[in-house]
PDB file of C-alpha atoms and ligand atoms in Angstrom:
ATOM      1  CA  MET A 166     -15.228  15.099   2.560  1.00 94.00           C
ATOM      2  CA  ARG A 167     -18.799  14.687   5.534  1.00 97.00           C
ATOM      3  CA  VAL A 168     -18.287  11.818   7.438  1.00 98.00           C
ATOM      4  CA  VAL A 169     -21.528   9.515   8.891  1.00 98.00           C
ATOM      5  CA  ILE A 170     -20.876   6.838  11.435  1.00 98.00           C
ATOM      6  CA  CYS A 171     -23.627   4.780  12.026  1.00 98.00           C
ATOM      7  CA  GLU A 172     -24.143   2.251  14.940  1.00 98.00           C
ATOM      8  CA  ASN A 173     -23.805  -1.006  12.435  1.00 98.00           C
ATOM      9  CA  TYR A 174     -24.510  -2.048   9.276  1.00 98.00           C
ATOM     10  CA  GLU A 175     -27.958  -1.803   9.076  1.00 98.00           C
ATOM     11  CA  GLU A 176     -28.062   2.005  10.457  1.00 98.00           C
ATOM     12  CA  MET A 177     -25.895   2.371   7.916  1.00 98.00           C
ATOM     13  CA  SER A 178     -27.854   0.337   5.050  1.00 98.00           C
ATOM     14  CA  LYS A 179     -30.088   2.765   5.378  1.00 98.00           C
ATOM     15  CA  GLN A 180     -28.359   6.138   5.536  1.00 98.00           C
ATOM     16  CA  ALA A 181     -26.369   5.484   2.353  1.00 98.00           C
ATOM     17  CA  ALA A 182     -30.002   4.090   0.324  1.00 98.00           C
ATOM     18  CA  LYS A 183     -32.007   7.465   1.974  1.00 98.00           C
ATOM     19  CA  LEU A 184     -29.183   9.279  -0.409  1.00 98.00           C
ATOM     20  CA  VAL A 185     -29.327   6.504  -3.650  1.00 98.00           C
ATOM     21  CA  ILE A 186     -33.756   7.533  -2.670  1.00 98.00           C
ATOM     22  CA  SER A 187     -33.640  11.628  -2.594  1.00 98.00           C
ATOM     23  CA  GLN A 188     -31.088  11.411  -5.955  1.00 98.00           C
ATOM     24  CA  VAL A 189     -33.384   9.724  -7.832  1.00 98.00           C
ATOM     25  CA  ASN A 190     -36.907  11.734  -6.191  1.00 98.00           C
ATOM     26  CA  LEU A 191     -35.083  14.227  -7.139  1.00 98.00           C
ATOM     27  CA  LYS A 192     -34.453  13.321 -10.715  1.00 98.00           C
ATOM     28  CA  PRO A 193     -35.772  10.405 -12.293  1.00 98.00           C
ATOM     29  CA  ASN A 194     -33.625  10.011 -14.834  1.00 98.00           C
ATOM     30  CA  SER A 195     -30.285   9.588 -12.691  1.00 98.00           C
ATOM     31  CA  ILE A 196     -27.272   8.211 -13.566  1.00 98.00           C
ATOM     32  CA  LEU A 197     -25.872   6.552 -10.996  1.00 98.00           C
ATOM     33  CA  GLY A 198     -22.505   4.445 -10.376  1.00 98.00           C
ATOM     34  CA  LEU A 199     -22.387   1.666  -8.729  1.00 98.00           C
ATOM     35  CA  ALA A 200     -20.352  -1.154  -6.573  1.00 98.00           C
ATOM     36  CA  THR A 201     -20.840  -4.910  -6.014  1.00 97.00           C
ATOM     37  CA  GLY A 202     -19.039  -6.845  -2.830  1.00 95.00           C
ATOM     38  CA  SER A 203     -20.814  -7.727   0.409  1.00 96.00           C
ATOM     39  CA  THR A 204     -20.695  -3.447   1.854  1.00 98.00           C
ATOM     40  CA  PRO A 205     -23.902  -3.017  -0.394  1.00 98.00           C
ATOM     41  CA  ILE A 206     -25.968  -5.204  -0.287  1.00 98.00           C
ATOM     42  CA  GLY A 207     -28.316  -3.737   2.742  1.00 98.00           C
ATOM     43  CA  MET A 208     -28.346  -0.950   0.938  1.00 98.00           C
ATOM     44  CA  TYR A 209     -29.864  -2.625  -2.416  1.00 98.00           C
ATOM     45  CA  ASP A 210     -32.690  -4.440   0.094  1.00 98.00           C
ATOM     46  CA  LYS A 211     -33.388  -1.184   1.281  1.00 98.00           C
ATOM     47  CA  LEU A 212     -33.584  -0.250  -2.577  1.00 98.00           C
ATOM     48  CA  ILE A 213     -35.595  -3.016  -3.723  1.00 98.00           C
ATOM     49  CA  GLU A 214     -38.482  -2.531  -0.507  1.00 98.00           C
ATOM     50  CA  ALA A 215     -38.261   1.018  -0.920  1.00 98.00           C
ATOM     51  CA  ASN A 216     -39.196   0.569  -4.775  1.00 98.00           C
ATOM     52  CA  LYS A 217     -41.517  -2.861  -4.234  1.00 98.00           C
ATOM     53  CA  LYS A 218     -43.614   0.054  -1.581  1.00 98.00           C
ATOM     54  CA  GLY A 219     -43.627   2.712  -4.204  1.00 98.00           C
ATOM     55  CA  GLU A 220     -41.534   5.207  -2.191  1.00 98.00           C
ATOM     56  CA  VAL A 221     -38.658   5.439  -5.766  1.00 98.00           C
ATOM     57  CA  ASP A 222     -39.299   4.534  -9.099  1.00 98.00           C
ATOM     58  CA  PHE A 223     -36.083   3.701 -11.008  1.00 98.00           C
ATOM     59  CA  SER A 224     -38.224   3.266 -13.870  1.00 98.00           C
ATOM     60  CA  GLU A 225     -35.816   6.568 -15.599  1.00 98.00           C
ATOM     61  CA  VAL A 226     -32.486   5.767 -13.957  1.00 98.00           C
ATOM     62  CA  THR A 227     -29.431   4.561 -15.927  1.00 98.00           C
ATOM     63  CA  THR A 228     -26.809   2.308 -13.429  1.00 98.00           C
ATOM     64  CA  PHE A 229     -23.505   2.148 -15.324  1.00 98.00           C
ATOM     65  CA  ASN A 230     -21.124  -0.662 -12.659  1.00 98.00           C
ATOM     66  CA  LEU A 231     -17.844   0.127 -11.119  1.00 98.00           C
ATOM     67  CA  ASP A 232     -15.977  -3.027 -12.092  1.00 98.00           C
ATOM     68  CA  GLU A 233     -16.188  -6.971 -13.708  1.00 97.00           C
ATOM     69  CA  TYR A 234     -13.778  -9.579 -13.614  1.00 96.00           C
ATOM     70  CA  TYR A 235     -12.130 -10.542 -16.742  1.00 97.00           C
ATOM     71  CA  PRO A 236     -12.387 -13.075 -17.628  1.00 94.00           C
ATOM     72  CA  LEU A 237     -15.544 -14.446 -17.081  1.00 93.00           C
ATOM     73  CA  SER A 238     -19.213 -14.542 -18.426  1.00 92.00           C
ATOM     74  CA  ALA A 239     -21.673 -12.828 -17.662  1.00 90.00           C
ATOM     75  CA  ASP A 240     -24.054 -15.413 -16.616  1.00 91.00           C
ATOM     76  CA  ASN A 241     -21.400 -17.064 -14.166  1.00 92.00           C
ATOM     77  CA  ASP A 242     -22.316 -16.953 -11.068  1.00 92.00           C
ATOM     78  CA  GLN A 243     -19.500 -14.624  -9.459  1.00 93.00           C
ATOM     79  CA  SER A 244     -19.589 -12.294 -12.716  1.00 95.00           C
ATOM     80  CA  TYR A 245     -20.814  -8.917 -11.058  1.00 96.00           C
ATOM     81  CA  HIS A 246     -23.679  -9.137 -13.732  1.00 97.00           C
ATOM     82  CA  TYR A 247     -24.649 -11.298 -12.144  1.00 97.00           C
ATOM     83  CA  PHE A 248     -24.629  -9.742  -8.417  1.00 97.00           C
ATOM     84  CA  MET A 249     -26.538  -7.497  -9.755  1.00 98.00           C
ATOM     85  CA  ASN A 250     -29.327  -9.379 -11.203  1.00 98.00           C
ATOM     86  CA  GLU A 251     -29.482 -10.761  -7.554  1.00 97.00           C
ATOM     87  CA  HIS A 252     -29.116  -8.439  -5.567  1.00 98.00           C
ATOM     88  CA  LEU A 253     -30.968  -5.323  -7.342  1.00 98.00           C
ATOM     89  CA  PHE A 254     -31.802  -5.509 -11.557  1.00 98.00           C
ATOM     90  CA  SER A 255     -33.856  -8.422 -10.961  1.00 98.00           C
ATOM     91  CA  LYS A 256     -35.818  -6.809  -8.008  1.00 98.00           C
ATOM     92  CA  THR A 257     -36.528  -3.810  -8.778  1.00 98.00           C
ATOM     93  CA  ASN A 258     -38.617  -1.680 -11.493  1.00 98.00           C
ATOM     94  CA  ILE A 259     -35.001  -0.382 -13.672  1.00 98.00           C
ATOM     95  CA  PRO A 260     -35.358  -1.453 -17.063  1.00 97.00           C
ATOM     96  CA  PHE A 261     -33.099  -3.644 -18.176  1.00 96.00           C
ATOM     97  CA  GLU A 262     -31.273  -1.858 -20.817  1.00 97.00           C
ATOM     98  CA  ARG A 263     -30.297   0.734 -18.985  1.00 98.00           C
ATOM     99  CA  THR A 264     -27.816  -0.895 -16.396  1.00 98.00           C
ATOM    100  CA  HIS A 265     -23.924  -1.641 -17.830  1.00 98.00           C
ATOM    101  CA  VAL A 266     -21.845  -3.468 -15.803  1.00 98.00           C
ATOM    102  CA  PRO A 267     -18.190  -3.844 -17.819  1.00 98.00           C
ATOM    103  CA  ASP A 268     -18.066  -7.028 -20.961  1.00 97.00           C
ATOM    104  CA  GLY A 269     -15.993  -9.434 -19.009  1.00 97.00           C
ATOM    105  CA  GLU A 270     -15.501 -11.284 -21.868  1.00 96.00           C
ATOM    106  CA  ALA A 271     -14.892  -8.208 -24.417  1.00 97.00           C
ATOM    107  CA  ALA A 272     -12.474  -9.887 -26.801  1.00 96.00           C
ATOM    108  CA  ASN A 273     -10.972  -6.421 -27.474  1.00 97.00           C
ATOM    109  CA  PRO A 274     -10.866  -5.465 -23.153  1.00 97.00           C
ATOM    110  CA  GLU A 275      -8.865  -1.611 -24.428  1.00 97.00           C
ATOM    111  CA  LYS A 276     -12.192  -1.582 -26.617  1.00 98.00           C
ATOM    112  CA  GLU A 277     -14.519  -2.570 -24.299  1.00 98.00           C
ATOM    113  CA  CYS A 278     -12.732   0.130 -21.218  1.00 98.00           C
ATOM    114  CA  GLU A 279     -12.971   3.066 -23.522  1.00 98.00           C
ATOM    115  CA  GLU A 280     -16.659   2.621 -25.043  1.00 98.00           C
ATOM    116  CA  TYR A 281     -17.392   2.550 -21.450  1.00 98.00           C
ATOM    117  CA  ASP A 282     -16.345   5.332 -21.227  1.00 98.00           C
ATOM    118  CA  LYS A 283     -17.604   7.172 -23.724  1.00 98.00           C
ATOM    119  CA  LYS A 284     -21.374   5.592 -22.642  1.00 98.00           C
ATOM    120  CA  ILE A 285     -20.526   7.391 -19.572  1.00 98.00           C
ATOM    121  CA  ASP A 286     -20.309  10.765 -20.364  1.00 97.00           C
ATOM    122  CA  ALA A 287     -22.477  10.314 -23.805  1.00 97.00           C
ATOM    123  CA  ALA A 288     -25.323  10.142 -20.509  1.00 97.00           C
ATOM    124  CA  GLY A 289     -24.260  12.455 -18.700  1.00 97.00           C
ATOM    125  CA  GLY A 290     -22.019  11.712 -16.212  1.00 98.00           C
ATOM    126  CA  ILE A 291     -22.704   9.781 -13.167  1.00 98.00           C
ATOM    127  CA  ASP A 292     -24.283  11.875 -10.666  1.00 98.00           C
ATOM    128  CA  LEU A 293     -24.065   9.262  -7.651  1.00 98.00           C
ATOM    129  CA  GLN A 294     -21.437   7.414  -8.063  1.00 98.00           C
ATOM    130  CA  ILE A 295     -21.756   4.300  -4.888  1.00 98.00           C
ATOM    131  CA  LEU A 296     -18.350   2.913  -3.631  1.00 98.00           C
ATOM    132  CA  GLY A 297     -17.671   0.077  -1.125  1.00 98.00           C
ATOM    133  CA  ILE A 298     -14.039   0.444   0.064  1.00 98.00           C
ATOM    134  CA  GLY A 299     -10.693  -2.802  -0.347  1.00 96.00           C
ATOM    135  CA  GLN A 300      -8.859  -3.510   2.075  1.00 95.00           C
ATOM    136  CA  ASN A 301      -5.960  -1.865   1.323  1.00 95.00           C
ATOM    137  CA  GLY A 302      -7.778   1.069   0.405  1.00 97.00           C
ATOM    138  CA  HIS A 303      -8.847  -0.134  -3.067  1.00 97.00           C
ATOM    139  CA  ILE A 304     -11.940   1.258  -5.008  1.00 98.00           C
ATOM    140  CA  GLY A 305     -13.337  -0.385  -7.835  1.00 97.00           C
ATOM    141  CA  PHE A 306     -10.305  -2.376  -9.243  1.00 96.00           C
ATOM    142  CA  ASN A 307      -7.798   0.467  -9.228  1.00 97.00           C
ATOM    143  CA  GLU A 308      -5.536  -1.187  -6.973  1.00 95.00           C
ATOM    144  CA  PRO A 309      -2.373   0.895  -4.841  1.00 96.00           C
ATOM    145  CA  ASP A 310       0.169   1.411  -7.082  1.00 96.00           C
ATOM    146  CA  LYS A 311       3.374   4.138  -8.061  1.00 96.00           C
ATOM    147  CA  ASN A 312       0.415   6.100 -11.021  1.00 96.00           C
ATOM    148  CA  LEU A 313      -2.866   5.062 -11.432  1.00 97.00           C
ATOM    149  CA  ILE A 314      -5.181   5.393 -14.300  1.00 98.00           C
ATOM    150  CA  ALA A 315      -7.277   8.075 -15.105  1.00 98.00           C
ATOM    151  CA  GLY A 316      -9.995   5.856 -17.243  1.00 98.00           C
ATOM    152  CA  THR A 317     -11.433   2.260 -17.049  1.00 98.00           C
ATOM    153  CA  HIS A 318      -9.103  -0.790 -18.190  1.00 98.00           C
ATOM    154  CA  LEU A 319      -7.821  -4.263 -17.475  1.00 98.00           C
ATOM    155  CA  THR A 320      -6.578  -4.142 -14.558  1.00 97.00           C
ATOM    156  CA  GLY A 321      -4.030  -6.643 -12.349  1.00 94.00           C
ATOM    157  CA  LEU A 322      -5.473  -7.598  -9.510  1.00 92.00           C
ATOM    158  CA  THR A 323      -3.123  -7.842  -5.535  1.00 89.00           C
ATOM    159  CA  ASP A 324      -2.820 -11.013  -3.481  1.00 92.00           C
ATOM    160  CA  SER A 325      -4.403  -9.048  -0.683  1.00 88.00           C
ATOM    161  CA  THR A 326      -7.686  -8.529  -3.179  1.00 90.00           C
ATOM    162  CA  ILE A 327      -7.439 -11.774  -4.942  1.00 93.00           C
ATOM    163  CA  GLU A 328      -7.195 -12.840  -1.747  1.00 93.00           C
ATOM    164  CA  ALA A 329     -10.143 -11.343   0.033  1.00 89.00           C
ATOM    165  CA  ASN A 330     -13.299 -11.418  -2.828  1.00 89.00           C
ATOM    166  CA  SER A 331     -12.151 -15.857  -2.606  1.00 90.00           C
ATOM    167  CA  ARG A 332     -14.381 -16.103   0.482  1.00 88.00           C
ATOM    168  CA  PHE A 333     -17.087 -15.454  -2.259  1.00 86.00           C
ATOM    169  CA  PHE A 334     -15.342 -19.146  -4.155  1.00 88.00           C
ATOM    170  CA  GLU A 335     -14.819 -22.411  -3.171  1.00 89.00           C
ATOM    171  CA  LYS A 336     -10.987 -21.397  -3.678  1.00 90.00           C
ATOM    172  CA  LYS A 337      -8.559 -19.038  -3.936  1.00 91.00           C
ATOM    173  CA  GLU A 338      -7.585 -19.875  -6.891  1.00 92.00           C
ATOM    174  CA  ASP A 339     -10.801 -19.925  -8.819  1.00 89.00           C
ATOM    175  CA  VAL A 340     -11.003 -16.470  -8.460  1.00 90.00           C
ATOM    176  CA  PRO A 341     -10.381 -14.687 -11.520  1.00 94.00           C
ATOM    177  CA  THR A 342      -6.949 -12.883 -11.782  1.00 94.00           C
ATOM    178  CA  LYS A 343      -7.764  -9.637 -13.211  1.00 97.00           C
ATOM    179  CA  ALA A 344     -10.842  -7.495 -14.178  1.00 97.00           C
ATOM    180  CA  LEU A 345     -12.369  -4.394 -15.984  1.00 98.00           C
ATOM    181  CA  THR A 346     -12.458  -1.749 -13.924  1.00 98.00           C
ATOM    182  CA  MET A 347     -14.203   2.240 -13.696  1.00 98.00           C
ATOM    183  CA  GLY A 348     -10.679   4.448 -13.648  1.00 98.00           C
ATOM    184  CA  ILE A 349     -10.102   7.831 -10.881  1.00 98.00           C
ATOM    185  CA  ALA A 350     -11.073   9.802 -13.297  1.00 97.00           C
ATOM    186  CA  SER A 351     -13.902   7.740 -14.747  1.00 96.00           C
ATOM    187  CA  ILE A 352     -14.572   7.515 -10.501  1.00 98.00           C
ATOM    188  CA  LEU A 353     -13.266  11.839  -9.712  1.00 98.00           C
ATOM    189  CA  LYS A 354     -15.997  12.638 -12.415  1.00 98.00           C
ATOM    190  CA  SER A 355     -19.109  12.136 -10.920  1.00 98.00           C
ATOM    191  CA  LYS A 356     -21.186  14.552  -9.068  1.00 98.00           C
ATOM    192  CA  LYS A 357     -21.543  13.069  -5.876  1.00 98.00           C
ATOM    193  CA  ILE A 358     -20.268   9.955  -4.088  1.00 98.00           C
ATOM    194  CA  ILE A 359     -20.520   8.057  -1.849  1.00 98.00           C
ATOM    195  CA  ILE A 360     -18.917   5.682  -0.199  1.00 98.00           C
ATOM    196  CA  MET A 361     -19.868   3.310   2.340  1.00 98.00           C
ATOM    197  CA  ALA A 362     -17.665   0.461   5.089  1.00 98.00           C
ATOM    198  CA  ASN A 363     -18.447  -1.413   7.634  1.00 98.00           C
ATOM    199  CA  GLY A 364     -16.381  -3.685  10.222  1.00 98.00           C
ATOM    200  CA  ALA A 365     -13.331  -3.487  11.647  1.00 98.00           C
ATOM    201  CA  ALA A 366     -11.564  -4.872   9.546  1.00 97.00           C
ATOM    202  CA  LYS A 367     -11.590  -1.469   7.263  1.00 98.00           C
ATOM    203  CA  HIS A 368     -10.838   0.743  10.242  1.00 98.00           C
ATOM    204  CA  GLU A 369      -7.239   0.734   8.843  1.00 98.00           C
ATOM    205  CA  VAL A 370      -7.982   2.307   5.325  1.00 98.00           C
ATOM    206  CA  VAL A 371     -11.407   4.498   6.670  1.00 98.00           C
ATOM    207  CA  SER A 372      -8.480   6.060   9.229  1.00 98.00           C
ATOM    208  CA  ALA A 373      -6.139   7.147   6.358  1.00 98.00           C
ATOM    209  CA  LEU A 374      -9.466   8.856   4.705  1.00 98.00           C
ATOM    210  CA  MET A 375      -9.299  11.219   7.812  1.00 98.00           C
ATOM    211  CA  THR A 376      -6.071  12.138   7.024  1.00 98.00           C
ATOM    212  CA  PRO A 377      -5.104  14.707   4.836  1.00 97.00           C
ATOM    213  CA  ASP A 378      -2.501  12.977   2.818  1.00 98.00           C
ATOM    214  CA  ILE A 379      -3.120  11.753  -0.038  1.00 98.00           C
ATOM    215  CA  THR A 380      -1.202   8.707  -1.910  1.00 98.00           C
ATOM    216  CA  THR A 381      -1.814   6.349  -4.661  1.00 98.00           C
ATOM    217  CA  ASP A 382      -0.626   3.586  -2.413  1.00 98.00           C
ATOM    218  CA  ILE A 383      -4.130   4.259  -0.822  1.00 98.00           C
ATOM    219  CA  PRO A 384      -6.432   4.652  -3.906  1.00 98.00           C
ATOM    220  CA  ALA A 385      -8.696   5.928  -1.732  1.00 98.00           C
ATOM    221  CA  THR A 386      -7.481   8.957  -0.820  1.00 98.00           C
ATOM    222  CA  MET A 387      -7.770  10.484  -4.334  1.00 98.00           C
ATOM    223  CA  LEU A 388     -11.454  11.273  -3.643  1.00 98.00           C
ATOM    224  CA  LYS A 389      -9.866  14.023  -0.797  1.00 98.00           C
ATOM    225  CA  VAL A 390      -9.721  16.082  -4.392  1.00 98.00           C
ATOM    226  CA  HIS A 391     -13.861  16.091  -4.474  1.00 98.00           C
ATOM    227  CA  SER A 392     -16.486  18.356  -3.054  1.00 98.00           C
ATOM    228  CA  ASP A 393     -18.705  16.552  -2.414  1.00 98.00           C
ATOM    229  CA  VAL A 394     -18.072  13.264  -0.982  1.00 98.00           C
ATOM    230  CA  VAL A 395     -20.236  11.346   1.788  1.00 98.00           C
ATOM    231  CA  VAL A 396     -18.479   8.316   4.116  1.00 98.00           C
ATOM    232  CA  ILE A 397     -20.932   6.660   5.498  1.00 98.00           C
ATOM    233  CA  CYS A 398     -19.058   4.111   7.704  1.00 98.00           C
ATOM    234  CA  ASP A 399     -19.913   2.173  10.696  1.00 98.00           C
ATOM    235  CA  LYS A 400     -18.754   2.704  14.520  1.00 98.00           C
ATOM    236  CA  GLU A 401     -16.613  -0.690  14.185  1.00 98.00           C
ATOM    237  CA  ALA A 402     -14.529   0.922  11.046  1.00 98.00           C
ATOM    238  CA  PHE A 403     -14.316   4.231  12.253  1.00 98.00           C
ATOM    239  CA  TYR A 404     -13.425   3.730  15.769  1.00 98.00           C
ATOM    240  CA  GLY A 405     -11.453  -0.344  15.477  1.00 97.00           C
ATOM    241  CA  LYS A 406     -13.375  -3.134  16.791  1.00 92.00           C
ATOM    242  CA  GLN A 407     -15.896  -1.750  19.594  1.00 76.00           C
ATOM    243  CA  ASN A 408     -16.019  -4.768  23.083  1.00 71.00           C
TER     244      ASN A 408
HETATM  245  C1  F6R B 706     -16.875  -4.114  -5.687  1.00 84.41           C
HETATM  246  C2  F6R B 706     -15.564  -3.030  -5.840  1.00 84.41           C
HETATM  247  C3  F6R B 706     -14.580  -3.448  -5.246  1.00 84.41           C
HETATM  248  C4  F6R B 706     -15.237  -3.189  -3.217  1.00 84.41           C
HETATM  249  C5  F6R B 706     -14.172  -3.382  -2.326  1.00 84.41           C
HETATM  250  C6  F6R B 706     -14.881  -4.075  -1.349  1.00 84.41           C
HETATM  251  O1  F6R B 706     -18.051  -3.321  -7.650  1.00 84.41           O
HETATM  252  O2  F6R B 706     -14.946  -2.027  -6.455  1.00 84.41           O
HETATM  253  O3  F6R B 706     -13.960  -1.880  -4.698  1.00 84.41           O
HETATM  254  O4  F6R B 706     -16.351  -1.980  -3.313  1.00 84.41           O
HETATM  255  O5  F6R B 706     -13.063  -4.634  -2.986  1.00 84.41           O
HETATM  256  O6  F6R B 706     -15.348  -5.309  -1.175  1.00 84.41           O
HETATM  257  P1  F6R B 706     -16.294  -5.596   0.300  1.00 84.41           P
HETATM  258  O7  F6R B 706     -17.672  -4.593  -0.486  1.00 84.41           O
HETATM  259  O8  F6R B 706     -16.868  -7.031   0.171  1.00 84.41           O
HETATM  260  O9  F6R B 706     -15.703  -5.350   1.566  1.00 84.41           O
END
């Protein structure tokens, strides 16, 4: 695991965007794995800017998002579909039909999950996966547990994740309690992985990534088995609260 410690959120966003831009410039038909949440928003802004300036062309790129709340319709403004359209897809030249987010309205969620993994495999696998990290160590919505699940699956969200994500909703009761998420193996099959973290609230979990231990209690520690992971974080996430 390589680590890039950045001065602040802006710098972290710039560094991560640089890697995505290099990936797409080297392989224009890259398959990108994408995350939602507050962490990657600044990076998406940089990608939009670079695309507008003609520094990167997304016209041949295919994307697969990590997760979606369940049940929730794509046009609900709290859905991850909506988030991606708002923060990236509608503002770049990524062809809409090449973007994929698990279907939060699927009548048969198990089938939807199975097909999602098949679609990723059929596209040739993810070249570069972007991840955020939950304060509890989740990646995607693979929550801390005794067992983790390999493939894309329907999962329940822990109280701490519901609490953390309630900041995006009017009230905590509105946060869906389930989600469709890529599994640990779906993520680990990616050729390269960037995991981003910012702010002191992520310090404890980022510290767990720096130890030799792997535990399903902190799902992100599973990334230590992968040979091409870069952690891009700011100083507060790495060192803790700065004065
Ligand atoms: C989002 C996702 C989650 C987030 C994590 C951190 O698609 O899969 O694992 O990356 O919850 O969220 P933020 O960035 O809001 O702190």
